[in-house]
Tab-separated table of C-alpha atoms and ligand atoms in Angstrom:
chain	number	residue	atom	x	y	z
S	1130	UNK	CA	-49.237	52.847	-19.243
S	1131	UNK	CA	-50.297	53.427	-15.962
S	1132	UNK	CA	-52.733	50.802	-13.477
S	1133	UNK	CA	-53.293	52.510	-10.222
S	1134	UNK	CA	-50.439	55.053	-10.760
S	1135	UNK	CA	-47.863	52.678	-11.215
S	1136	UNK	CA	-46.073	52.074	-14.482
S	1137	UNK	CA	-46.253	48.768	-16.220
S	1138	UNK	CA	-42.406	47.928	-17.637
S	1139	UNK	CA	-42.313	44.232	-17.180
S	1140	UNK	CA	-43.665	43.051	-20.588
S	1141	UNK	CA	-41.109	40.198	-20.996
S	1142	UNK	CA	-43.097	38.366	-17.699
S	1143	UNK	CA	-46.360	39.009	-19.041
S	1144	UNK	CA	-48.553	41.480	-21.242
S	1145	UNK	CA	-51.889	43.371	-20.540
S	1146	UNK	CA	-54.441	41.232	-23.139
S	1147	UNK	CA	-54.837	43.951	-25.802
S	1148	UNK	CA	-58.922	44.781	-25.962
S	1149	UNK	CA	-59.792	44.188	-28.837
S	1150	UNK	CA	-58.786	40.400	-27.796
S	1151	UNK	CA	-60.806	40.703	-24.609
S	1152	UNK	CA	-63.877	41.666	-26.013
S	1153	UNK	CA	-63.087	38.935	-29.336
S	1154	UNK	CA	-62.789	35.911	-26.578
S	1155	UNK	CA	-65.997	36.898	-24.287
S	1156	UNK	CA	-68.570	35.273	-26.552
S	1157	UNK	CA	-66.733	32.178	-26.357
S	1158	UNK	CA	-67.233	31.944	-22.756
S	1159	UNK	CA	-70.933	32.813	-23.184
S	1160	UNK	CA	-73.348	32.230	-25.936
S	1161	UNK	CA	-70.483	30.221	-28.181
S	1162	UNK	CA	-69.453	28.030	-25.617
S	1163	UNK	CA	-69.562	25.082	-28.191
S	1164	UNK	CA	-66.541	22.000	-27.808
S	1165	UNK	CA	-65.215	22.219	-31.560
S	1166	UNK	CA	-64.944	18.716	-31.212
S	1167	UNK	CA	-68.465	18.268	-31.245
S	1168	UNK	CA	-68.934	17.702	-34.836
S	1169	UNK	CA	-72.861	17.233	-34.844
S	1170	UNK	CA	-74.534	20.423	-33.729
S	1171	UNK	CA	-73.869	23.824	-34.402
S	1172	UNK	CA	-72.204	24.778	-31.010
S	1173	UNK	CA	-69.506	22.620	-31.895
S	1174	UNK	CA	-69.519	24.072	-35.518
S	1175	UNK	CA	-69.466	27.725	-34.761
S	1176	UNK	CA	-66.078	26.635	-32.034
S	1177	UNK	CA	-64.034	25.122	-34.416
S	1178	UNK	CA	-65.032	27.869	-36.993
S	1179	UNK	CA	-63.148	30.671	-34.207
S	1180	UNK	CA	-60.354	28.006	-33.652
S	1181	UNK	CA	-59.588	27.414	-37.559
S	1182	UNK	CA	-59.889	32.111	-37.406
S	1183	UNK	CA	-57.560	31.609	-34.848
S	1184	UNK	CA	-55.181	29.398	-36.333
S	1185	UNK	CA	-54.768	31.250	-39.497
S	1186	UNK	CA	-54.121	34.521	-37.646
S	1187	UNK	CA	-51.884	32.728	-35.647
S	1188	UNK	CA	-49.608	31.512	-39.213
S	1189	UNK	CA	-50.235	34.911	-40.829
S	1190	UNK	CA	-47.817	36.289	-38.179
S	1191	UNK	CA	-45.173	33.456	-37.831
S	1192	UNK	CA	-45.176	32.825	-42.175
S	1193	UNK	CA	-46.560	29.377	-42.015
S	1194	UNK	CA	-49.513	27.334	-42.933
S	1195	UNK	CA	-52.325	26.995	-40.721
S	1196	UNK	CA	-52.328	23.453	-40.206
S	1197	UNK	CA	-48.350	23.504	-38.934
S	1198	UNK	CA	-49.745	25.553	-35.900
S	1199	UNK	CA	-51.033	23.124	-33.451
S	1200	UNK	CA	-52.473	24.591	-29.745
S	1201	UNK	CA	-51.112	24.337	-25.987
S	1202	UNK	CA	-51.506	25.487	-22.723
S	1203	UNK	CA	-48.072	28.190	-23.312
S	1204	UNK	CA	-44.526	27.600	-24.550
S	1205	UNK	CA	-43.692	25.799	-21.071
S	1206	UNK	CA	-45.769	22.983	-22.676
S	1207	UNK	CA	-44.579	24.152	-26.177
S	1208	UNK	CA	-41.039	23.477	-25.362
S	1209	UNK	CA	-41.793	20.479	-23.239
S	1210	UNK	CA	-43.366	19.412	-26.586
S	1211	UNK	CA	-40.687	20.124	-29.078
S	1212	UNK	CA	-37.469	19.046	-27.030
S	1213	UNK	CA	-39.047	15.501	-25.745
S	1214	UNK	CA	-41.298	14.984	-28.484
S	1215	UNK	CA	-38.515	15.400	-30.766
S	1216	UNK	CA	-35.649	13.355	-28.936
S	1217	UNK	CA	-37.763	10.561	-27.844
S	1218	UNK	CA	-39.442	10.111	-31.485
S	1219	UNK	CA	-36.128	9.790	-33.177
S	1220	UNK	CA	-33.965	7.266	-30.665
S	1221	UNK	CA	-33.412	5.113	-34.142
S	1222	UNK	CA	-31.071	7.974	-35.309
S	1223	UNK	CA	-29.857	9.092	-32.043
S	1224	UNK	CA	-29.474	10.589	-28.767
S	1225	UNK	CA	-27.908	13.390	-29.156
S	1226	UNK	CA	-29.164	17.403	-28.590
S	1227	UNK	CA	-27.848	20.691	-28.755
S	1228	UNK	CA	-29.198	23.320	-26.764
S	1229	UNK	CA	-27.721	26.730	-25.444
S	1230	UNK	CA	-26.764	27.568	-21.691
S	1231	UNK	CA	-28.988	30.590	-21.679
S	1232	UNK	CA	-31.728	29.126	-22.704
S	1233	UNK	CA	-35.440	29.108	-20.737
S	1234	UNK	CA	-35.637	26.677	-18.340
S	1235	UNK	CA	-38.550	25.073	-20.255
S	1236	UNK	CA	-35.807	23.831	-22.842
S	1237	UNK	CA	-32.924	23.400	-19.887
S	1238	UNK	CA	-35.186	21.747	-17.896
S	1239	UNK	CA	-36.320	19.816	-20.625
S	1240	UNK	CA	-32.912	18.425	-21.407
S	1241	UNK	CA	-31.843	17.639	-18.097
S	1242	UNK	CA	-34.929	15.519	-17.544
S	1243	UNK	CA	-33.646	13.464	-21.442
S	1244	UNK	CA	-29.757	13.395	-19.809
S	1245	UNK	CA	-31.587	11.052	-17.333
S	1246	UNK	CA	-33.277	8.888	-19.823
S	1247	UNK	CA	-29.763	8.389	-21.578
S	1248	UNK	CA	-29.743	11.216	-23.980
S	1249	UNK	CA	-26.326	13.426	-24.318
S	1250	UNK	CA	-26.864	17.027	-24.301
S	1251	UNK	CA	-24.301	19.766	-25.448
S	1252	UNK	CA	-24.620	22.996	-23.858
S	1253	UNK	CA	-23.292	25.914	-25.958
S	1254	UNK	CA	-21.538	28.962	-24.273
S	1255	UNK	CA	-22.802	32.131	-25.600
S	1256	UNK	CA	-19.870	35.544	-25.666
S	1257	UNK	CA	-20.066	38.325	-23.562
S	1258	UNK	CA	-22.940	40.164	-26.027
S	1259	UNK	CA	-24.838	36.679	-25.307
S	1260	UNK	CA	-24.634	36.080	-28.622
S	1261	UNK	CA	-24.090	32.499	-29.695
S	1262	UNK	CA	-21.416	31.902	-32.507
S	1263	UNK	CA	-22.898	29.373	-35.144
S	1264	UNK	CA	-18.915	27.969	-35.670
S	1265	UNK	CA	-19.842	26.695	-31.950
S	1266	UNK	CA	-22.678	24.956	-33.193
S	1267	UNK	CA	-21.318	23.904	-35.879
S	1268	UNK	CA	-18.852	22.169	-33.886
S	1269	UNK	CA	-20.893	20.842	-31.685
S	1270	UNK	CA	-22.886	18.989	-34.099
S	1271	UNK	CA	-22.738	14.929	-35.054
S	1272	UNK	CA	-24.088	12.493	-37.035
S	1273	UNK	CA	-26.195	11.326	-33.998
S	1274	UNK	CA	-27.356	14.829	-33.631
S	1275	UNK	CA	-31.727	15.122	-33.703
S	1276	UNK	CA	-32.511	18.209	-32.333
S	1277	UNK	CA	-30.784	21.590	-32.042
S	1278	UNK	CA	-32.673	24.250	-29.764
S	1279	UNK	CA	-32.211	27.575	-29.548
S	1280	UNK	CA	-34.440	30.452	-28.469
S	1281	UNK	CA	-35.078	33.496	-31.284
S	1282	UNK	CA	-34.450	36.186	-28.429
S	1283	UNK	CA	-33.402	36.271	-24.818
S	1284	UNK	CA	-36.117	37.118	-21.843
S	1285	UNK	CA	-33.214	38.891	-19.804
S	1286	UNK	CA	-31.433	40.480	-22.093
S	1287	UNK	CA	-33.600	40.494	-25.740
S	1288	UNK	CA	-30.367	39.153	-27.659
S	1289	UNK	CA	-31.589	37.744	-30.987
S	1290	UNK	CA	-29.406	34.811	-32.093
S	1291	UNK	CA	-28.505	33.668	-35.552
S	1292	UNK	CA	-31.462	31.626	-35.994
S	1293	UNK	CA	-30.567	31.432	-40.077
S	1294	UNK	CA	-27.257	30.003	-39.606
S	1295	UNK	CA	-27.850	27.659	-36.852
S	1296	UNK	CA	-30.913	25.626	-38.591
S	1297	UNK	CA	-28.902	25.607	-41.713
S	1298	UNK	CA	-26.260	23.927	-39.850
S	1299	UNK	CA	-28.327	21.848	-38.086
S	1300	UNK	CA	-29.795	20.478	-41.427
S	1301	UNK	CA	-26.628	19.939	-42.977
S	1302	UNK	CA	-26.348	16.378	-39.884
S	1303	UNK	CA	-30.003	16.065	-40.603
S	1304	UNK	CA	-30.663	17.318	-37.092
S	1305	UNK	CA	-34.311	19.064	-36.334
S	1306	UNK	CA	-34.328	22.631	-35.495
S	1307	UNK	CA	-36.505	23.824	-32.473
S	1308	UNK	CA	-36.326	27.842	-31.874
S	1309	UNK	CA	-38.680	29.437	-28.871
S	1310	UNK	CA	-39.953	32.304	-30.337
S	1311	UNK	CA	-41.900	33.699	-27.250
S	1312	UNK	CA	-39.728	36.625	-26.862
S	1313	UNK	CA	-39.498	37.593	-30.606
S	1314	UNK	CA	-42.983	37.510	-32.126
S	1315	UNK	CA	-44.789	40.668	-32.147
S	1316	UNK	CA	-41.673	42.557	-31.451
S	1317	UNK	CA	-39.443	41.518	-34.429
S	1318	UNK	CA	-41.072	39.911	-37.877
S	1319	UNK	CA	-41.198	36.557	-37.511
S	1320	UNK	CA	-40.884	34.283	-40.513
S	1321	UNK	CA	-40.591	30.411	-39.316
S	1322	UNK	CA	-40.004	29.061	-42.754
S	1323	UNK	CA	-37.413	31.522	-43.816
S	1324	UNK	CA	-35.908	30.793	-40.711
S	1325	UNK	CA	-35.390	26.950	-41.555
S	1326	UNK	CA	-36.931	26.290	-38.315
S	1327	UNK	CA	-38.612	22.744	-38.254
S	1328	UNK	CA	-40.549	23.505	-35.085
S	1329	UNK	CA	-41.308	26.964	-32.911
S	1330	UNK	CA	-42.936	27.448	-29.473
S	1331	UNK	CA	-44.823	31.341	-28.720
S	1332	UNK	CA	-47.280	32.134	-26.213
S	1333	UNK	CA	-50.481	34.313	-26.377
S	1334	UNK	CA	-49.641	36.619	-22.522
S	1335	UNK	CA	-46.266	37.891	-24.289
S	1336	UNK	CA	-47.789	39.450	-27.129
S	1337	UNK	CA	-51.189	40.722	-25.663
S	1338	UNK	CA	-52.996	37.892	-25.770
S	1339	UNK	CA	-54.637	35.813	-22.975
S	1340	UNK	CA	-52.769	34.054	-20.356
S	1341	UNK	CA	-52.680	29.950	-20.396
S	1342	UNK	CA	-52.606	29.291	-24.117
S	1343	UNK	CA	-49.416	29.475	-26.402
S	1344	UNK	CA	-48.828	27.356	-29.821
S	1345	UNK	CA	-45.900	25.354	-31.512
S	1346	UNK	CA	-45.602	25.439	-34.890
S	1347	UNK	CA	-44.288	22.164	-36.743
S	1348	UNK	CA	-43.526	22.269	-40.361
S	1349	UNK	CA	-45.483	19.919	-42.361
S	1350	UNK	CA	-43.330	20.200	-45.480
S	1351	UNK	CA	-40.933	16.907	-46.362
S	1352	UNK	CA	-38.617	15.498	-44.638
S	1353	UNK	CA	-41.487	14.726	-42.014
S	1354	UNK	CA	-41.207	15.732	-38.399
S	1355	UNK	CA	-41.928	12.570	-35.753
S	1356	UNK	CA	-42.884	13.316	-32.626
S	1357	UNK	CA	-44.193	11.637	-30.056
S	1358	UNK	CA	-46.743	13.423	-28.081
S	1359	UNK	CA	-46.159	14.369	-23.772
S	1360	UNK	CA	-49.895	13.737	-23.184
S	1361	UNK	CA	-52.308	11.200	-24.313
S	1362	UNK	CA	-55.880	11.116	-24.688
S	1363	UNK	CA	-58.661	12.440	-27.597
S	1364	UNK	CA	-57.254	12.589	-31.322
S	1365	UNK	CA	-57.217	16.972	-30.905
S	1366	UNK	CA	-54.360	18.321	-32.531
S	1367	UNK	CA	-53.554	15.621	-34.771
S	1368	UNK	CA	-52.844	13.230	-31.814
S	1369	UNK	CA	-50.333	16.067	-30.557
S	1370	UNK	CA	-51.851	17.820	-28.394
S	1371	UNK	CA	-54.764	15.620	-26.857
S	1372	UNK	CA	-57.680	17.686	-24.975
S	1373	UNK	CA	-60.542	20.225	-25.195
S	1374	UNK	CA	-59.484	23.353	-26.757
S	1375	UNK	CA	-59.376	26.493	-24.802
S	1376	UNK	CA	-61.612	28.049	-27.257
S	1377	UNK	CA	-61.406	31.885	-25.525
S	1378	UNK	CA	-58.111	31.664	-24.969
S	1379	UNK	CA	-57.106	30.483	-28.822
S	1380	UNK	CA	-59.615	32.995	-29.849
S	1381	UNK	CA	-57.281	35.825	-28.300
S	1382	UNK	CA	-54.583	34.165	-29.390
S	1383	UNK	CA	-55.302	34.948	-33.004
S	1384	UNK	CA	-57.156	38.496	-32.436
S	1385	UNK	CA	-53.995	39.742	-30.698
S	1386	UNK	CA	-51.594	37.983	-33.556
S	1387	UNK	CA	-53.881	39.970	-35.702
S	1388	UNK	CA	-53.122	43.419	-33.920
S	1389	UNK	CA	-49.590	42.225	-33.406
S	1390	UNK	CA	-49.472	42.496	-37.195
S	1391	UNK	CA	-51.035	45.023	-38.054
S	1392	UNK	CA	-48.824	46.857	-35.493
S	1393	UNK	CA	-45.455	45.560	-36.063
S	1394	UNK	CA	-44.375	48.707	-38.506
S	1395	UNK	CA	-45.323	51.036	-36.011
S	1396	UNK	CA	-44.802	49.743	-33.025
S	1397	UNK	CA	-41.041	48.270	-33.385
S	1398	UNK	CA	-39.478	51.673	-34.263
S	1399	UNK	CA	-41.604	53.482	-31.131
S	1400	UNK	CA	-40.401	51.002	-28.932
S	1401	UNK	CA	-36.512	51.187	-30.439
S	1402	UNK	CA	-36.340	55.265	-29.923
S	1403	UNK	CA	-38.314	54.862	-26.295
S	1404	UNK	CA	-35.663	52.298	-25.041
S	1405	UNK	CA	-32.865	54.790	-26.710
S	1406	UNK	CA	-34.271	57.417	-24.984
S	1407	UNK	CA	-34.368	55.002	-21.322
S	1408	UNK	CA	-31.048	54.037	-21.787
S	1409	UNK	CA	-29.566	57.557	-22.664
S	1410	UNK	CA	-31.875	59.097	-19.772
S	1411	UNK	CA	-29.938	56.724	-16.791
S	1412	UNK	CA	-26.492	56.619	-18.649
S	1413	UNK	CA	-26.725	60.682	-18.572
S	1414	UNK	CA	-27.725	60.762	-14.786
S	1415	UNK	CA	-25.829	57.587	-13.572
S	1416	UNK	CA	-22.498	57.202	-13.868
S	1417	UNK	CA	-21.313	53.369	-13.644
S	1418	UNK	CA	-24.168	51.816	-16.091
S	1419	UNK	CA	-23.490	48.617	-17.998
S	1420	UNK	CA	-26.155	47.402	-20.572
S	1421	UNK	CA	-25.690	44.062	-20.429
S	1422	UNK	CA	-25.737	41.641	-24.142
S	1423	UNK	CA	-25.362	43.441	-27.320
S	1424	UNK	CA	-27.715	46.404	-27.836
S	1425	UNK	CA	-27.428	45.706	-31.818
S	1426	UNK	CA	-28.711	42.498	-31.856
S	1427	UNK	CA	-31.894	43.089	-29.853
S	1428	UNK	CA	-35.689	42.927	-29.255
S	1429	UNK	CA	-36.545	46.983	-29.709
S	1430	UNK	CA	-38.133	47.477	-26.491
S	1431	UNK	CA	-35.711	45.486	-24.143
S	1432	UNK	CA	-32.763	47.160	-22.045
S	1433	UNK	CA	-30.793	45.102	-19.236
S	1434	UNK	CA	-28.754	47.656	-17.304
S	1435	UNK	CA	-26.279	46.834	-14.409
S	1436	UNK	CA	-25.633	49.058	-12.101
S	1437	UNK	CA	-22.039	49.520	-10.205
S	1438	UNK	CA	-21.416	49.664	-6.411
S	1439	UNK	CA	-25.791	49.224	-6.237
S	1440	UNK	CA	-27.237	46.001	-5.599
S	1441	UNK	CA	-30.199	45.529	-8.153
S	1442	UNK	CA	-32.935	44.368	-5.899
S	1443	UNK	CA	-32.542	46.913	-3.696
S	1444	UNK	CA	-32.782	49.092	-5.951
S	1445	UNK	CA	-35.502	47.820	-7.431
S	1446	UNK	CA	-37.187	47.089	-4.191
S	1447	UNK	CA	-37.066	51.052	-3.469
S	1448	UNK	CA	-38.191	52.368	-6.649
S	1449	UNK	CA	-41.980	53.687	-6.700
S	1450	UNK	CA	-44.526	54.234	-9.330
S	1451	UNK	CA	-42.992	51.785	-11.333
S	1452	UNK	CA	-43.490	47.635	-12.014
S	1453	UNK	CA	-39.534	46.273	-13.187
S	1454	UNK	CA	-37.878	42.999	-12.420
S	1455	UNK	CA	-34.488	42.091	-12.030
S	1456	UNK	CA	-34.535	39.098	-14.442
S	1457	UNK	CA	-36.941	36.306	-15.422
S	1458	UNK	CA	-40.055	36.382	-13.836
S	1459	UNK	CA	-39.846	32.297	-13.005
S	1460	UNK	CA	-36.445	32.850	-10.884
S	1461	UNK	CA	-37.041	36.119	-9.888
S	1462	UNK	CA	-37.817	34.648	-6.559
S	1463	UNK	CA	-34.418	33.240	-5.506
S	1464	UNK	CA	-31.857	35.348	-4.580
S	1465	UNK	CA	-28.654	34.122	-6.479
S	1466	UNK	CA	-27.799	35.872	-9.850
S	1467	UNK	CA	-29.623	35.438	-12.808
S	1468	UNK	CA	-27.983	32.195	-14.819
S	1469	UNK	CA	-28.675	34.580	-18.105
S	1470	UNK	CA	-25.757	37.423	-16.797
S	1471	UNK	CA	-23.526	34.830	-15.470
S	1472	UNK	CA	-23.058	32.945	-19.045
S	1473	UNK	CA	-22.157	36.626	-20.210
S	1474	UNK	CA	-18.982	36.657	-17.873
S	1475	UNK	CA	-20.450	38.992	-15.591
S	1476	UNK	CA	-19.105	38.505	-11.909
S	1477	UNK	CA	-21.545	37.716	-9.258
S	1478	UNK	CA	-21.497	41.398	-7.921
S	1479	UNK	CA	-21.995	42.789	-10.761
S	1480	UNK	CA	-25.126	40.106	-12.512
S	1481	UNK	CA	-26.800	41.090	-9.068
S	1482	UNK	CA	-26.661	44.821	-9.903
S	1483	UNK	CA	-28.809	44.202	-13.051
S	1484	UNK	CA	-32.578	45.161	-13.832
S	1485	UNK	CA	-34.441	44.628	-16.853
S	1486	UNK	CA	-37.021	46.828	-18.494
S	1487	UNK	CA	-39.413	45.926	-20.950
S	1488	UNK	CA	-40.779	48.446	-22.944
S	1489	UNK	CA	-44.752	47.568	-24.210
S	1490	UNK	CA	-47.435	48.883	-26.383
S	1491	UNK	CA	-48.427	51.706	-24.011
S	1492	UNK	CA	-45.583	52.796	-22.554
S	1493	UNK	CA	-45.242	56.520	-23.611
S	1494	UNK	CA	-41.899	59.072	-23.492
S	1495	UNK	CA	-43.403	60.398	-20.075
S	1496	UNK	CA	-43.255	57.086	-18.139
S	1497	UNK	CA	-39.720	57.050	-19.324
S	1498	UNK	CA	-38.735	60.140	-18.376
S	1499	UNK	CA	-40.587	59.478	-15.027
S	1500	UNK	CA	-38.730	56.186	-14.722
S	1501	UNK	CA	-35.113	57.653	-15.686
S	1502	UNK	CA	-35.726	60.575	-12.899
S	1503	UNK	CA	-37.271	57.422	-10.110
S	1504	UNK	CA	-34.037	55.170	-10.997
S	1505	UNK	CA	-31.803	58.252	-10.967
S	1506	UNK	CA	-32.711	59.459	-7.287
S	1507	UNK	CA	-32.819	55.894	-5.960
S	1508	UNK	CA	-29.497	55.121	-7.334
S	1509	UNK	CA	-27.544	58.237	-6.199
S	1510	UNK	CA	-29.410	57.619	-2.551
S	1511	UNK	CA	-28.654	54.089	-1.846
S	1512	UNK	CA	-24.671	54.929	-3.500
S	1513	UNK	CA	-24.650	57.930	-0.681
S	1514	UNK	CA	-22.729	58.037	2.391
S	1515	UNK	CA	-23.301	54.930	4.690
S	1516	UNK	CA	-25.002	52.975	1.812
S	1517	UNK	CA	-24.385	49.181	1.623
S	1518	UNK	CA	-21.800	48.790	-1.260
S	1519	UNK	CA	-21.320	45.987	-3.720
S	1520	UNK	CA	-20.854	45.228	-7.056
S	1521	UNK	CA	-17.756	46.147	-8.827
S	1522	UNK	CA	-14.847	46.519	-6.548
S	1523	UNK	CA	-16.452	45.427	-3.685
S	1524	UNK	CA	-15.618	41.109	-3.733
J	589	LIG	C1	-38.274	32.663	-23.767
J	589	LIG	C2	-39.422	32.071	-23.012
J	589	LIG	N1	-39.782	30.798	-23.254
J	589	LIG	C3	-40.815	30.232	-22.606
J	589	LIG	C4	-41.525	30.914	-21.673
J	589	LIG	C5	-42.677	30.220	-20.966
J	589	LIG	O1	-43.889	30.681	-21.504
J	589	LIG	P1	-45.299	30.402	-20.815
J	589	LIG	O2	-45.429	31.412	-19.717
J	589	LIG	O3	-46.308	30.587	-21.899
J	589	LIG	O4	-45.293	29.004	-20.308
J	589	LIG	C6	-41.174	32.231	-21.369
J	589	LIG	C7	-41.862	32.974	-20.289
J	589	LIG	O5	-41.240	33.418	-19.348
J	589	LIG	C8	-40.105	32.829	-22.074
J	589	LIG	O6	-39.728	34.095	-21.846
């Protein structure tokens, strides 16, 4: 995919809103502007007919019922939602969380802001393949235990934990089990209850859906899940999620959970042999390449390279025709190392080196190719004579 000649491989920071989700949402900006609160006219009828749509798309894809999907603003607010709803609902039984150090900062953030409030949180280290071993979390675990978080895959590096074996082990204390399943759904099937996850955050811009709109799911099933809500306000979501639906937005929510579907058996294995073919491409033409968390447990279209004796931003700062980003989009700004690598065990020289590529729906073998050749002259100029060295080696 190409926008202005430049190729799009960033789709763990965002997605291009698939089309057929564009053109679902615009007559909910126009003629079926309706508040699906309003329960007396047909405006309000016709919204909360596309919401309900929505909603069931929405639990189609994650194996759920519709009314255990409940609508936010993203999985920022998602997790938000889960980690403090959770903790702060369930003080009677205790105050105590597990969560994992590579987590996104919506969850890490989350649980520093409970460690103020008098919670105790235990931060799991993950192996070098940033894998997390569920003998740590069982470990971990306590009779004072309520919640037990851990993201489905990794932004960075696409790892895919052992969801299965961590929720069964957090039932076993009678802990809740919170998984964000942003980077998973519509790239791996997704099946919540199978799982024996109690509550899952996603967001519509990661899967081709619109920007500013995202869902947690909360099982409904027995024992029941309390949770006390972050905002308060109108009854809309059950009391969950107080205030006016974004009716667009939840519309392309569930059209582009819809294509998502109807994709998935066609789209995972085209993304797995495009990200072979990437990561064959630069390990052919550059010697020194690192892929960085294990490449067997992983999101198809995700590759994290590190590069030796080649600083990653400046590589990626010199690379044309092509959109990458050296780690998560929120902390892509600062200059230190991304927190992700440095739980792996990589050194500081060498988490620096590292770019991540993100493989999406219309990324073709050419824009690979192109990017393999881009990355392979960049790299061999900035390692020639009188280039800045660092990385491996070099501290
Ligand atoms: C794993 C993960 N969780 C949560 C989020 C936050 O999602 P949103 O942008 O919908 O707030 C992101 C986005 O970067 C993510 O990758």
């Amino acid at each position: 995919m190409r926008v202005d000649g430049i190729i799009y491989m960033d789709h763990h920071a965002t997605t291009p809103a698939d089309p057929a989700a564009v053109a679902a949402m615009r007559p909910y900006f126009e003629e079926r502007f309706g508040n699906p609160a309003s329960k007396t006219h047909i405006f309000g009828w016709t919204a909360e007919e596309a919401v309900e749509r929505a909603r069931g798309q929405i639990a189609a894809l994650l194996g759920c019922a519709p009314a255990e999907i409940l609508f936010t603003s993203g999985a920022t607010e998602s997790d938000n939602l889960a980690v403090k709803g959770i903790a702060r609902a369930n003080v009677d039984r205790g105050r105590h969380l597990v969560t994992a150090v590579t987590e996104h900062k919506a969850v890490l953030d989350s649980m520093h802001l409970l460690e103020e409030e008098g919670f105790e949180v235990t931060y799991l280290p993950v192996g070098r393949d940033g894998l997390l071993d569920p003998a740590d979390v069982r470990r971990a675990l306590r009779p004072d235990t309520t919640l037990v978080s851990i993201m489905a895959a990794n932004g960075e590096i696409g790892v895919l934990q052992p969801i299965c074996e961590i929720a069964a082990a957090a039932h076993e204390v009678g802990a809740f089990f919170h998984t964000d399943a942003v980077q998973a759904v519509g790239r791996i099937p997704v099946r919540v209850e199978e799982w024996g996850a109690d509550l899952a955050s996603i967001s519509a811009h990661k899967m081709y859906g619109p920007k500013g709109v995202g869902a947690i799911y909360v099982r409904r099933r027995s024992p029941r899940i309390r949770m006390k809500p972050i905002l308060t306000g109108g009854g809309q979501e059950g009391g969950i999620r107080p205030g006016t639906l974004n009716v667009p937005g939840i519309v392309g929510f569930g059209e582009a959970c819809r294509v998502a579907q109807q994709n998935l058996p066609t789209e995972a294995p085209r993304l797995l042999a495009l990200r072979e073919r990437l990561r064959e491409g630069i390990a052919g033409r550059i010697e020194g390449t690192r892929v960085n968390g294990s490449l067997e447990r992983r999101v198809p279209g995700n590759l994290n390279l590190s590069f030796e004796r080649i600083e990653g931003e400046t590589l990626l700062m010199s690379l044309e025709g092509v959109a990458l980003s050296s780690g998560s989009a929120c902390t892509s700004k600062s200059v230190e190392a991304s927190y992700v690598l440095r739980a792996l065990g990589l050194p500081e020289g060498l988490a620096q080196t590292s770019i991540r590529f993100g493989l999406g729906r219309w990324n073709t073998e050419e824009d690979v190719d192109y990017v393999i050749e881009e990355v392979a002259r960049k790299a061999a100029r900035l390692r020639g004579p009188g280039a800045a060295r660092i990385g491996v080696g070099s501290r």
